[in-house]
Coordinates of C-alpha atoms and ligand atoms in Angstrom, one line a residue:
M1284 CA -5.2 -6.5 14.3
H1285 CA -3.1 -6.1 11.2
W1286 CA -4.5 -5.1 8.0
T1287 CA -5.5 -8.4 6.7
K1288 CA -8.9 -7.5 8.3
S1289 CA -9.6 -4.1 7.0
I1290 CA -8.7 -0.6 7.5
A1291 CA -11.7 0.9 8.3
R1292 CA -13.4 6.2 7.6
C1293 CA -17.4 14.1 7.2
A1294 CA -20.3 22.8 4.0
I1295 CA -20.2 25.8 4.5
A1296 CA -18.6 28.1 2.0
L1297 CA -17.1 30.5 4.4
S1298 CA -14.9 33.3 3.3
L1299 CA -11.6 31.6 4.1
G1300 CA -10.4 29.6 1.1
A1301 CA -8.5 26.3 1.0
A1302 CA -5.4 28.0 -0.2
A1303 CA -5.2 30.4 2.7
L1304 CA -4.2 27.7 5.1
S1305 CA -2.5 25.2 2.9
G1306 CA 0.8 26.7 2.0
G1307 CA 0.5 29.5 -0.4
G1308 CA 0.5 30.0 -4.2
Q1309 CA -1.8 27.2 -5.0
T1310 CA -4.4 28.9 -7.0
T1311 CA -2.2 29.6 -9.9
P1312 CA -3.3 27.6 -13.0
V1313 CA -1.3 24.7 -14.1
Q1314 CA 1.2 25.8 -16.6
A1315 CA 4.6 25.1 -18.2
T1316 CA 5.3 21.6 -16.9
T1317 CA 2.0 20.2 -18.1
Q1318 CA 0.6 19.2 -21.5
P1319 CA -2.8 17.8 -22.4
V1320 CA -3.1 14.1 -21.9
A1321 CA -4.4 13.7 -25.4
S1322 CA -1.0 14.5 -26.9
I1323 CA 0.7 11.6 -25.1
S1324 CA 1.3 8.3 -26.9
A1325 CA -0.8 5.3 -26.0
S1326 CA 2.2 3.3 -24.7
A1327 CA 3.3 6.1 -22.4
Q1328 CA -0.4 6.4 -21.3
N1329 CA -0.4 2.7 -20.3
W1330 CA 3.0 2.4 -18.7
W1331 CA 1.4 1.2 -15.5
K1332 CA -0.4 -1.8 -17.0
N1333 CA 2.6 -4.2 -16.7
A1334 CA 4.4 -2.1 -14.2
V1335 CA 6.7 -3.2 -11.4
I1336 CA 6.2 -0.9 -8.5
Y1337 CA 8.4 -0.8 -5.4
E1338 CA 7.2 0.4 -2.1
I1339 CA 9.8 2.4 -0.1
Y1340 CA 9.4 3.2 3.6
P1341 CA 11.7 6.3 3.5
R1342 CA 12.5 6.1 7.1
S1343 CA 14.0 2.7 6.7
F1344 CA 15.6 2.6 3.2
Q1345 CA 18.8 4.5 3.3
D1346 CA 20.1 7.2 5.6
S1347 CA 22.4 9.7 3.9
N1348 CA 23.3 12.1 6.8
G1349 CA 24.0 9.8 9.7
D1350 CA 21.0 10.6 11.9
G1351 CA 19.8 7.0 11.8
I1352 CA 16.7 7.9 9.8
G1353 CA 16.4 7.2 6.1
D1354 CA 15.9 10.2 3.8
L1355 CA 15.2 11.3 0.2
N1356 CA 18.9 11.7 -0.6
G1357 CA 19.4 8.2 0.5
I1358 CA 16.8 7.0 -1.9
T1359 CA 18.4 9.0 -4.7
K1360 CA 21.7 7.3 -4.0
R1361 CA 20.1 3.9 -4.4
L1362 CA 18.3 4.6 -7.7
D1363 CA 20.8 2.6 -9.7
Y1364 CA 20.0 -0.5 -7.6
L1365 CA 16.3 0.0 -8.3
K1366 CA 17.0 0.4 -12.0
D1367 CA 19.0 -2.8 -12.1
L1368 CA 16.1 -4.5 -10.4
G1369 CA 13.8 -3.4 -13.2
V1370 CA 11.5 -1.1 -11.2
D1371 CA 9.2 1.2 -13.1
A1372 CA 7.9 3.3 -10.2
I1373 CA 8.6 3.8 -6.5
W1374 CA 5.8 4.5 -4.1
L1375 CA 7.1 6.6 -1.1
T1376 CA 5.1 6.3 2.1
P1377 CA 4.5 9.8 3.5
C1378 CA 7.5 12.0 3.8
Y1379 CA 5.6 15.3 4.4
P1380 CA 6.1 17.3 7.5
S1381 CA 4.5 15.4 10.4
P1382 CA 4.8 15.0 14.2
Q1383 CA 5.5 11.3 13.2
V1384 CA 2.9 9.8 15.6
D1385 CA 2.0 7.4 12.8
F1386 CA 5.4 7.8 11.1
G1387 CA 4.2 10.2 8.5
Y1388 CA 0.5 9.2 8.1
D1389 CA -0.3 12.1 10.4
I1390 CA 0.4 15.0 8.1
S1391 CA 0.8 18.6 9.3
D1392 CA 1.7 20.2 5.9
Y1393 CA 0.8 18.5 2.6
K1394 CA 3.0 20.8 0.5
N1395 CA 6.4 20.3 1.9
I1396 CA 8.9 17.6 2.9
D1397 CA 9.7 16.8 6.6
P1398 CA 13.1 18.1 7.5
Q1399 CA 14.0 14.5 8.7
Y1400 CA 13.7 13.4 5.1
G1401 CA 15.1 16.4 3.3
T1402 CA 13.8 19.4 1.4
L1403 CA 11.6 20.1 -1.6
A1404 CA 14.8 20.6 -3.5
D1405 CA 15.9 17.1 -2.5
F1406 CA 12.5 15.8 -3.6
D1407 CA 12.8 17.5 -7.0
R1408 CA 16.3 16.1 -7.5
L1409 CA 15.0 12.6 -6.6
V1410 CA 12.2 13.0 -9.2
A1411 CA 14.7 14.2 -11.8
E1412 CA 17.3 11.5 -11.1
A1413 CA 14.6 8.8 -11.1
R1414 CA 13.3 10.1 -14.4
K1415 CA 16.8 9.7 -15.9
R1416 CA 16.4 6.0 -15.0
N1417 CA 12.9 5.8 -16.3
I1418 CA 11.5 5.4 -12.8
R1419 CA 8.4 7.3 -11.7
V1420 CA 7.9 8.6 -8.2
L1421 CA 4.5 8.0 -6.6
M1422 CA 3.4 9.9 -3.5
D1423 CA 1.1 8.7 -0.7
M1424 CA -2.1 10.7 -0.5
V1425 CA -3.7 10.6 2.9
M1426 CA -7.2 12.1 2.6
N1427 CA -9.0 10.5 5.4
H1428 CA -7.4 12.5 8.2
T1429 CA -4.7 15.0 8.9
S1430 CA -2.4 15.4 11.9
D1431 CA -4.0 17.2 14.9
Q1432 CA -1.1 19.6 14.4
H1433 CA -2.2 20.6 10.9
K1434 CA -3.3 24.2 10.6
W1435 CA -6.7 23.2 9.5
F1436 CA -7.3 21.3 12.7
L1437 CA -5.7 23.8 15.0
E1438 CA -8.1 26.3 13.5
S1439 CA -11.0 23.9 13.7
R1440 CA -10.6 23.2 17.4
S1441 CA -10.0 26.9 18.2
S1442 CA -13.7 27.6 18.5
R1443 CA -17.1 26.3 17.4
T1444 CA -17.5 29.3 15.1
S1445 CA -14.1 28.8 13.4
P1446 CA -14.5 28.8 9.6
Y1447 CA -12.6 25.5 9.8
R1448 CA -14.9 23.9 12.3
D1449 CA -16.7 22.0 9.6
W1450 CA -13.5 20.7 8.1
Y1451 CA -13.5 17.9 10.7
M1452 CA -16.2 15.7 12.3
W1453 CA -17.4 17.2 15.5
H1454 CA -20.3 15.8 17.4
D1455 CA -22.0 16.4 20.8
G1456 CA -21.8 13.7 23.4
K1457 CA -24.8 11.7 24.3
G1458 CA -26.6 13.4 27.1
E1459 CA -24.1 16.3 27.1
T1460 CA -25.0 19.4 29.2
A1461 CA -23.2 22.6 29.9
T1462 CA -21.3 20.9 32.7
D1463 CA -21.2 17.3 31.6
K1464 CA -19.5 16.0 28.5
G1465 CA -22.0 13.1 28.3
E1466 CA -21.0 9.8 26.7
V1467 CA -19.3 9.3 23.4
P1468 CA -21.7 9.7 20.4
N1469 CA -21.8 6.0 19.7
N1470 CA -19.7 2.7 19.9
W1471 CA -17.4 3.4 16.9
Q1472 CA -13.9 2.3 17.5
S1473 CA -10.5 3.4 16.2
D1474 CA -8.7 0.8 14.1
F1475 CA -5.8 1.5 16.5
G1476 CA -7.8 0.6 19.6
H1477 CA -10.5 2.1 21.9
S1478 CA -13.2 4.7 21.1
A1479 CA -13.0 6.6 17.8
W1480 CA -14.2 9.7 19.7
E1481 CA -12.0 12.2 21.5
W1482 CA -13.3 14.9 23.8
D1483 CA -12.2 18.5 23.2
E1484 CA -12.5 20.3 26.5
K1485 CA -12.2 23.8 25.0
T1486 CA -15.0 23.6 22.5
R1487 CA -16.9 20.9 24.4
Q1488 CA -17.5 18.4 21.6
Y1489 CA -16.1 15.1 20.4
Y1490 CA -14.1 14.7 17.2
Y1491 CA -13.9 11.5 15.3
H1492 CA -10.7 9.6 14.4
K1493 CA -10.6 6.3 12.6
F1494 CA -6.9 6.0 13.5
Y1495 CA -4.9 7.6 16.2
I1496 CA -6.3 10.4 18.4
Q1497 CA -3.7 12.6 16.7
Q1498 CA -5.3 11.8 13.3
P1499 CA -8.7 13.6 13.2
D1500 CA -10.9 12.6 10.3
V1501 CA -11.7 15.3 7.8
N1502 CA -15.3 16.0 6.7
W1503 CA -15.8 14.9 3.1
D1504 CA -19.3 16.5 3.2
N1505 CA -17.6 19.8 3.1
P1506 CA -16.8 21.0 -0.5
K1507 CA -13.8 22.9 0.9
I1508 CA -12.1 19.6 1.7
H1509 CA -12.6 18.5 -1.9
A1510 CA -11.0 21.7 -3.1
A1511 CA -8.2 21.6 -0.6
F1512 CA -7.1 18.0 -1.6
K1513 CA -7.4 18.8 -5.3
D1514 CA -5.1 21.7 -4.8
I1515 CA -2.6 19.4 -3.0
I1516 CA -2.8 16.8 -5.7
R1517 CA -2.1 19.5 -8.3
F1518 CA 0.9 20.7 -6.3
W1519 CA 2.6 17.4 -6.5
L1520 CA 1.6 16.7 -10.1
K1521 CA 3.3 19.9 -11.0
R1522 CA 6.4 18.7 -9.4
G1523 CA 6.4 15.7 -11.8
V1524 CA 5.1 12.8 -9.7
G1525 CA 3.8 9.8 -11.6
G1526 CA 0.8 9.3 -9.4
F1527 CA -0.4 8.5 -5.9
R1528 CA -1.3 5.7 -3.6
F1529 CA -4.5 6.7 -1.8
D1530 CA -4.3 5.8 1.9
A1531 CA -7.2 4.3 3.8
I1532 CA -9.4 5.3 1.0
T1533 CA -12.4 3.1 2.0
T1534 CA -12.8 5.1 5.2
L1535 CA -13.6 8.6 4.0
F1536 CA -17.3 8.5 4.9
E1537 CA -19.3 7.3 7.9
D1538 CA -23.0 6.6 8.5
P1539 CA -24.5 10.1 8.9
N1540 CA -27.0 8.7 11.4
L1541 CA -24.1 7.6 13.7
T1542 CA -25.7 4.2 14.0
D1543 CA -23.7 1.8 16.3
E1544 CA -21.5 -0.8 14.6
D1545 CA -22.7 -4.4 15.1
V1546 CA -20.9 -6.5 17.6
L1547 CA -19.0 -9.5 16.1
K1548 CA -19.7 -12.9 17.6
D1549 CA -17.4 -15.9 18.0
K1550 CA -18.4 -19.4 16.8
D1551 CA -20.4 -19.9 20.0
G1552 CA -22.4 -16.8 19.2
K1553 CA -20.7 -14.7 21.9
P1554 CA -19.1 -11.3 21.6
Y1555 CA -15.3 -11.4 22.0
L1556 CA -12.4 -9.0 22.6
N1557 CA -9.9 -7.9 19.9
A1558 CA -6.2 -7.5 20.4
Y1559 CA -6.7 -4.1 22.1
G1560 CA -9.1 -5.6 24.6
D1561 CA -12.1 -3.9 23.0
I1562 CA -15.3 -5.7 22.1
A1563 CA -14.8 -6.7 18.5
L1564 CA -17.1 -4.8 16.0
N1565 CA -18.0 -5.1 12.4
D1566 CA -17.1 -1.7 10.9
T1567 CA -19.7 -1.5 8.2
R1568 CA -20.8 2.0 9.3
T1569 CA -17.4 3.5 9.0
N1570 CA -15.7 1.6 6.2
N1571 CA -16.4 0.9 2.5
L1572 CA -19.4 3.2 2.3
P1573 CA -20.6 3.9 -1.3
R1574 CA -19.8 7.6 -1.3
N1575 CA -16.1 6.9 -1.3
H1576 CA -16.5 6.2 -5.0
E1577 CA -17.8 9.7 -5.7
V1578 CA -14.6 11.2 -4.2
M1579 CA -12.4 8.9 -6.3
Q1580 CA -14.3 9.7 -9.5
E1581 CA -13.6 13.3 -8.8
M1582 CA -9.9 12.8 -8.0
R1583 CA -9.4 10.6 -11.1
A1584 CA -11.1 13.2 -13.4
W1585 CA -9.0 15.9 -11.8
T1586 CA -5.7 13.9 -12.2
D1587 CA -6.5 12.9 -15.8
T1588 CA -6.6 16.6 -16.7
F1589 CA -2.8 16.8 -16.2
G1590 CA -0.2 15.3 -18.5
S1591 CA 3.4 16.1 -17.9
N1592 CA 6.2 17.3 -20.1
A1593 CA 8.6 16.3 -17.3
F1594 CA 7.5 12.6 -17.6
P1595 CA 5.0 12.0 -20.4
G1596 CA 2.3 9.4 -19.6
S1597 CA -0.8 9.2 -17.6
R1598 CA -0.6 9.5 -13.8
V1599 CA -1.6 6.3 -12.0
L1600 CA -3.9 6.2 -9.0
I1601 CA -3.4 3.2 -6.7
G1602 CA -5.9 2.5 -4.0
E1603 CA -5.3 1.0 -0.5
T1604 CA -8.5 -1.1 -1.1
Y1605 CA -9.0 -3.6 1.7
V1606 CA -12.4 -4.7 0.4
P1607 CA -14.2 -7.9 1.3
N1608 CA -14.8 -9.5 -2.1
I1609 CA -14.1 -9.4 -5.8
A1610 CA -17.3 -7.4 -6.6
D1611 CA -16.2 -4.6 -4.3
L1612 CA -12.7 -4.7 -5.8
A1613 CA -14.2 -4.5 -9.3
A1614 CA -16.2 -1.4 -8.2
E1615 CA -13.0 0.4 -7.2
Y1616 CA -12.0 0.7 -10.9
G1617 CA -15.2 2.8 -11.5
T1618 CA -17.1 2.7 -14.8
A1619 CA -16.1 3.8 -18.3
E1620 CA -17.9 7.1 -17.8
K1621 CA -16.7 7.6 -14.3
P1622 CA -13.3 5.8 -13.8
E1623 CA -11.7 5.7 -10.4
F1624 CA -8.5 3.8 -9.7
Q1625 CA -6.4 2.4 -12.4
L1626 CA -4.8 0.1 -9.9
P1627 CA -6.8 -0.8 -6.7
M1628 CA -4.7 -3.2 -4.7
D1629 CA -5.9 -6.8 -4.8
T1630 CA -5.8 -7.6 -1.2
Q1631 CA -7.9 -10.7 -1.8
V1632 CA -4.9 -12.5 -3.2
A1633 CA -2.3 -10.8 -1.1
F1634 CA -3.6 -11.9 2.3
I1635 CA -4.7 -15.5 1.8
N1636 CA -1.8 -16.0 4.2
K1637 CA -1.7 -19.7 3.5
L1638 CA -0.2 -21.7 0.7
D1639 CA -3.5 -23.1 -0.4
V1640 CA -3.5 -23.9 -4.1
A1641 CA -7.3 -24.0 -4.4
Q1642 CA -7.7 -20.5 -2.8
F1643 CA -5.0 -19.0 -4.9
R1644 CA -6.5 -20.5 -8.1
A1645 CA -9.9 -19.3 -7.2
R1646 CA -8.9 -15.7 -6.4
L1647 CA -6.5 -15.4 -9.4
A1648 CA -9.3 -16.7 -11.6
D1649 CA -11.7 -14.2 -10.0
V1650 CA -9.3 -11.3 -10.8
E1651 CA -8.9 -12.6 -14.4
T1652 CA -12.7 -12.9 -15.0
Q1653 CA -14.5 -10.5 -12.7
I1654 CA -12.8 -7.1 -13.4
G1655 CA -13.5 -6.8 -17.1
D1656 CA -10.6 -5.2 -19.1
H1657 CA -9.0 -3.7 -16.0
T1658 CA -5.5 -4.4 -14.8
P1659 CA -5.0 -6.3 -11.6
L1660 CA -2.5 -4.9 -9.1
L1661 CA -1.1 -7.9 -7.3
L1662 CA 1.0 -7.6 -4.1
F1663 CA 1.9 -9.7 -1.1
D1664 CA 3.4 -7.3 1.4
N1665 CA 3.5 -3.8 2.8
H1666 CA 4.5 -1.7 5.8
D1667 CA 1.4 -2.7 7.8
N1668 CA 1.6 -6.4 7.8
P1669 CA 4.2 -8.9 9.0
R1670 CA 6.5 -9.8 6.1
L1671 CA 6.1 -12.8 3.9
D1672 CA 8.2 -15.1 6.1
A1673 CA 5.8 -14.6 9.0
R1674 CA 2.6 -15.1 6.9
Y1675 CA 3.7 -17.7 4.4
G1676 CA 7.0 -19.2 5.6
D1677 CA 7.6 -22.4 7.5
G1678 CA 10.9 -21.3 9.0
V1679 CA 12.8 -23.9 6.9
H1680 CA 12.0 -23.2 3.3
D1681 CA 11.3 -19.5 3.6
T1682 CA 13.5 -18.5 0.6
D1683 CA 12.0 -21.2 -1.6
I1684 CA 8.5 -20.1 -0.6
Q1685 CA 9.3 -16.5 -1.5
R1686 CA 10.6 -17.7 -4.9
A1687 CA 7.2 -19.4 -5.3
L1688 CA 5.2 -16.4 -4.3
S1689 CA 7.2 -13.9 -6.3
T1690 CA 6.5 -16.1 -9.3
V1691 CA 2.8 -15.7 -8.8
L1692 CA 3.4 -11.9 -8.4
F1693 CA 5.5 -11.3 -11.5
A1694 CA 4.2 -14.1 -13.8
S1695 CA 0.5 -13.3 -13.5
R1696 CA -1.2 -10.6 -15.6
G1697 CA -1.1 -7.1 -14.3
A1698 CA 1.0 -4.7 -12.4
A1699 CA 3.1 -6.0 -9.5
L1700 CA 3.8 -4.2 -6.3
F1701 CA 6.4 -5.3 -3.7
Y1702 CA 7.8 -4.0 -0.5
Y1703 CA 11.5 -3.0 0.0
G1704 CA 13.5 -5.9 1.2
D1705 CA 11.2 -8.6 -0.1
E1706 CA 13.6 -9.1 -3.0
I1707 CA 16.3 -10.2 -0.6
G1708 CA 14.0 -12.1 1.8
M1709 CA 14.1 -9.8 4.8
K1710 CA 12.5 -11.3 7.8
T1711 CA 9.9 -9.9 10.1
T1712 CA 11.8 -8.9 13.3
P1713 CA 9.3 -7.5 15.9
P1714 CA 10.5 -6.0 19.2
T1715 CA 10.8 -8.4 22.1
R1716 CA 10.3 -5.8 24.8
K1717 CA 7.4 -3.3 25.1
E1718 CA 9.9 -0.6 26.0
D1719 CA 11.5 -0.9 22.6
V1720 CA 8.3 -0.5 20.6
K1721 CA 8.1 2.5 18.3
D1722 CA 4.7 2.0 16.6
P1723 CA 2.1 3.2 19.1
I1724 CA -0.3 0.4 18.3
G1725 CA 2.3 -2.0 19.6
V1726 CA 2.2 0.0 22.9
I1727 CA -1.6 0.1 23.0
G1728 CA -1.9 -3.6 22.1
W1729 CA 1.1 -5.2 23.8
P1730 CA 1.6 -8.2 24.0
K1731 CA -1.1 -9.4 21.6
E1732 CA -0.4 -6.6 19.1
K1733 CA 3.3 -5.8 18.9
G1734 CA 2.8 -3.1 16.3
R1735 CA 4.4 -2.8 12.9
D1736 CA 8.1 -2.2 13.7
G1737 CA 8.9 -5.8 12.8
E1738 CA 8.2 -5.2 9.1
R1739 CA 9.8 -1.7 9.0
T1740 CA 13.4 -2.5 10.0
P1741 CA 16.2 -0.9 8.0
M1742 CA 17.0 -2.1 4.5
Q1743 CA 19.8 -4.7 4.5
W1744 CA 22.4 -3.5 2.0
D1745 CA 25.5 -5.3 3.1
A1746 CA 27.1 -7.1 6.1
T1747 CA 28.8 -4.0 7.6
A1748 CA 27.7 -2.2 10.7
H1749 CA 24.0 -1.3 10.5
A1750 CA 23.8 -3.2 7.2
G1751 CA 25.0 -0.1 5.2
F1752 CA 21.7 1.6 6.1
T1753 CA 23.3 4.4 8.2
A1754 CA 26.8 5.5 9.4
A1755 CA 28.7 3.1 11.6
G1756 CA 28.6 5.5 14.6
A1757 CA 24.9 6.3 14.2
T1758 CA 21.9 4.6 15.9
P1759 CA 19.3 3.4 13.4
W1760 CA 15.8 4.3 14.4
L1761 CA 14.9 0.6 14.5
P1762 CA 17.6 -2.0 15.1
V1763 CA 19.0 -3.9 12.1
P1764 CA 17.9 -7.6 12.4
P1765 CA 20.8 -10.0 13.0
S1766 CA 19.8 -11.8 9.8
A1767 CA 21.4 -8.9 7.9
A1768 CA 24.7 -10.8 8.2
S1769 CA 23.7 -13.2 5.5
I1770 CA 20.5 -11.6 4.0
N1771 CA 21.7 -8.5 2.3
V1772 CA 22.0 -7.0 -1.2
E1773 CA 25.8 -7.3 -1.5
A1774 CA 25.8 -11.0 -0.7
E1775 CA 22.9 -11.8 -3.0
K1776 CA 24.1 -9.7 -5.9
S1777 CA 27.0 -12.1 -6.5
D1778 CA 25.0 -15.3 -6.0
P1779 CA 23.2 -16.5 -9.1
N1780 CA 20.9 -18.6 -7.0
S1781 CA 19.9 -15.9 -4.6
L1782 CA 16.3 -14.6 -4.2
L1783 CA 17.5 -11.3 -5.5
A1784 CA 18.7 -12.9 -8.7
W1785 CA 15.4 -14.7 -9.0
Y1786 CA 13.4 -11.4 -8.7
Q1787 CA 15.6 -9.9 -11.3
S1788 CA 15.1 -12.8 -13.7
L1789 CA 11.3 -12.7 -13.2
I1790 CA 11.1 -9.0 -13.7
R1791 CA 13.1 -9.2 -16.9
L1792 CA 10.8 -11.9 -18.2
K1793 CA 7.8 -9.9 -17.2
K1794 CA 9.1 -7.0 -19.4
A1795 CA 10.7 -8.9 -22.3
N1796 CA 8.5 -11.9 -22.9
P1797 CA 5.4 -10.8 -25.0
A1798 CA 3.1 -13.3 -23.3
F1799 CA 4.2 -12.1 -19.9
A1800 CA 4.0 -8.5 -21.0
Q1801 CA 0.5 -8.7 -22.6
G1802 CA -1.0 -12.1 -22.3
N1803 CA -4.1 -13.1 -20.3
D1804 CA -4.0 -15.9 -17.6
T1805 CA -5.7 -19.2 -17.8
M1806 CA -5.4 -21.8 -15.1
L1807 CA -4.1 -25.2 -16.0
D1808 CA -4.1 -28.6 -14.2
T1809 CA -7.0 -27.3 -12.2
A1810 CA -7.6 -30.5 -10.2
N1811 CA -4.1 -30.4 -8.7
T1812 CA -4.3 -29.3 -5.0
K1813 CA -0.5 -29.1 -4.6
V1814 CA 0.8 -27.2 -7.6
L1815 CA -0.6 -24.0 -9.1
S1816 CA -0.2 -23.9 -12.9
W1817 CA -1.4 -21.4 -15.4
M1818 CA -0.6 -20.2 -19.0
R1819 CA -0.1 -16.8 -20.4
Q1820 CA -1.3 -16.2 -23.9
A1821 CA -1.0 -13.1 -26.1
P1822 CA -1.9 -12.8 -29.8
G1823 CA 0.9 -13.8 -32.1
A1824 CA 3.3 -14.8 -29.3
P1825 CA 4.2 -18.3 -28.0
V1826 CA 2.2 -19.4 -25.0
V1827 CA 4.1 -19.5 -21.7
V1828 CA 3.3 -22.0 -19.0
V1829 CA 4.1 -21.6 -15.3
S1830 CA 4.0 -24.3 -12.5
V1831 CA 4.6 -23.6 -8.9
N1832 CA 4.8 -26.3 -6.3
F1833 CA 3.2 -25.0 -3.1
T1834 CA 4.4 -27.8 -0.9
A1835 CA 7.6 -29.1 0.8
E1836 CA 7.3 -32.4 -1.1
P1837 CA 8.0 -33.3 -4.7
Q1838 CA 4.7 -33.1 -6.7
T1839 CA 3.6 -34.3 -10.1
V1840 CA 2.2 -31.8 -12.6
Y1841 CA 0.3 -32.5 -15.8
L1842 CA 0.3 -29.7 -18.3
S1843 CA -1.3 -29.5 -21.7
V1844 CA -2.1 -26.5 -23.9
P1845 CA -5.0 -26.9 -26.2
G1846 CA -4.0 -26.4 -29.8
S1847 CA -0.3 -26.6 -29.3
G1848 CA 2.2 -29.2 -30.3
G1849 CA 3.5 -29.2 -26.8
K1850 CA 7.2 -28.7 -27.5
T1851 CA 8.6 -26.6 -24.8
K1852 CA 11.7 -24.4 -24.1
T1853 CA 12.6 -23.6 -20.5
L1854 CA 12.7 -19.9 -19.7
L1855 CA 13.3 -20.0 -16.0
K1856 CA 13.3 -22.6 -13.3
T1857 CA 14.4 -23.2 -9.8
P1858 CA 17.5 -25.4 -9.3
G1859 CA 16.6 -29.0 -9.7
A1860 CA 13.4 -28.4 -11.6
P1861 CA 13.0 -30.4 -14.8
D1862 CA 13.8 -29.2 -18.3
P1863 CA 11.1 -31.0 -20.2
A1864 CA 11.3 -31.0 -24.0
W1865 CA 7.5 -31.6 -24.2
L1866 CA 4.6 -30.7 -22.1
G1867 CA 2.8 -33.5 -20.3
Q1868 CA 3.6 -35.0 -16.9
F1869 CA 6.6 -34.1 -14.9
Q1870 CA 7.8 -33.7 -11.3
L1871 CA 8.6 -30.6 -9.5
G1872 CA 10.7 -30.6 -6.3
P1873 CA 9.7 -28.9 -3.0
Y1874 CA 8.5 -25.3 -3.8
G1875 CA 9.9 -25.8 -7.3
V1876 CA 9.0 -23.5 -10.1
Y1877 CA 9.0 -24.2 -13.9
I1878 CA 8.4 -21.5 -16.6
G1879 CA 8.5 -22.6 -20.2
E1880 CA 7.6 -21.4 -23.7
V1881 CA 5.4 -23.7 -25.8
E1882 CA 5.6 -24.1 -29.6
Ligands
LIG235 C1 -1.5 3.1 6.3 C2 -1.0 2.9 7.7 C3 -1.5 4.0 8.5 C4 -3.1 4.2 8.4 C5 -3.5 5.5 8.9 C6 -2.9 2.9 6.5 O1 -3.7 2.2 5.8 O2 -1.0 2.1 5.4 O3 0.3 2.7 7.8 O4 -1.2 3.8 9.9 O5 -3.4 4.1 7.0 O6 -3.1 6.5 8.0

């Protein structure tokens, strides 16, 4: 599979309250650490509009205690590195207590830290240390499902009359009798392979799981689920987090009639099998249903209620929004009366997966023109997809290609999100033997689907044993790729031509240059099929032009900015790119980049 497709996801007010099973003390009103949002300055409110956000997979970033697994204290130790890089916020993939079936996305307690990663005190220290460096910490909020080991689910599956029964999605089998479980309720499939229904022998019903069997979907028709997640959100807001990334957010609701999904057909009109050997389905009955919006409106209104003395500024809500088109992406922002995400991820641009100038131009123009005044969130990478080298590289010019793509990321309007290790050019390194696979989808789908280990290998800090990720004598949870010998932070820090240096320069420009910080985007040289060019324009600031050659051959660019004299000053360029004194026609080498200010 891989997420370039889509991640595809159900009231009785009984006496037991949300707080009773969710960890204690949660019904206290928000106090001391919060202040009304209205008293926060406009610039602090809008910190996220030009933000640089760094995704950390805590398991793989930095181990501080020699057990081969990254942890929160490891992240704290590396905050200076992130500050130097110019990062405004870090998004931590889940580090809550979890059986780790889906490496944290199966949460068994939403109000604590998994001992593998540290303690709540370590978390508080991380937030405080990050704050000293002006870095916000964003948490991952998984509201589609819990772990099957969560107290809610253990209660729910204990009997059909449990007050928690209706917190999950239980259904009878088709043709079920007292002695026969019947057939699964319909043809719905898990995104991780095979039926999305799991039989529970004790209570003799099926439960629904969009992801692993150990990740039962919660029932968003139940008001208690709404209350429980609001309580969890408040818990973390009170600890000073800068916001959340909402996981699998398009999958909260399913068709209540349980209608079968349609079967997908190949170009000859025949059904075909997916990587798991299942008949491929179109998941329109379990993904991207309109009611997801109601939940996000509710969560946004709730979050907006809380300011923070600990870190003034509005909290940002980021969405994992794999949606099929720009209109659906625009809808994820909500309306002026009912806002939803500030930053839904633009997966339209991220997963073009081909250096096709026309497609990039069209999708970047879409996000410039079809989302109103909202802020795009561009990205190219995350923990669910092969890294950039595997999706955009050619094996020869990978670093140059990453320079080109990072230019699109940081020199376009909006917030920019990137994944740990992108800044040094870490390479996708999937397991070569099934017995080495850690991500269960790699086991279910081997060999077609090797799982996501390849993009989750340890961060490459230096050329010492285990790349500085963990102690020399320890065994890292995933092997360190051989490429760490040359691709590592230490080596790139001292090389002015490294990818790391390029990232740093781009991020500095993004922050310091007024057209980059505030300007809109307009495409230039639009008939060119080899070079992507655009300009950034902000009131009262010089226009900035950007050209990126998407090919391995030299290409000619023609740039002109209406109303300008055309005199230019180079701000940043790749080695060998021209240094033109005037706009007009010039040549750009293979994957060359030119950024210049126009008088
Ligand atoms: C996360 C995945 C996770 C899935 C189920 C996703 O979208 O990014 O890593 O396996 O949700 O929680």
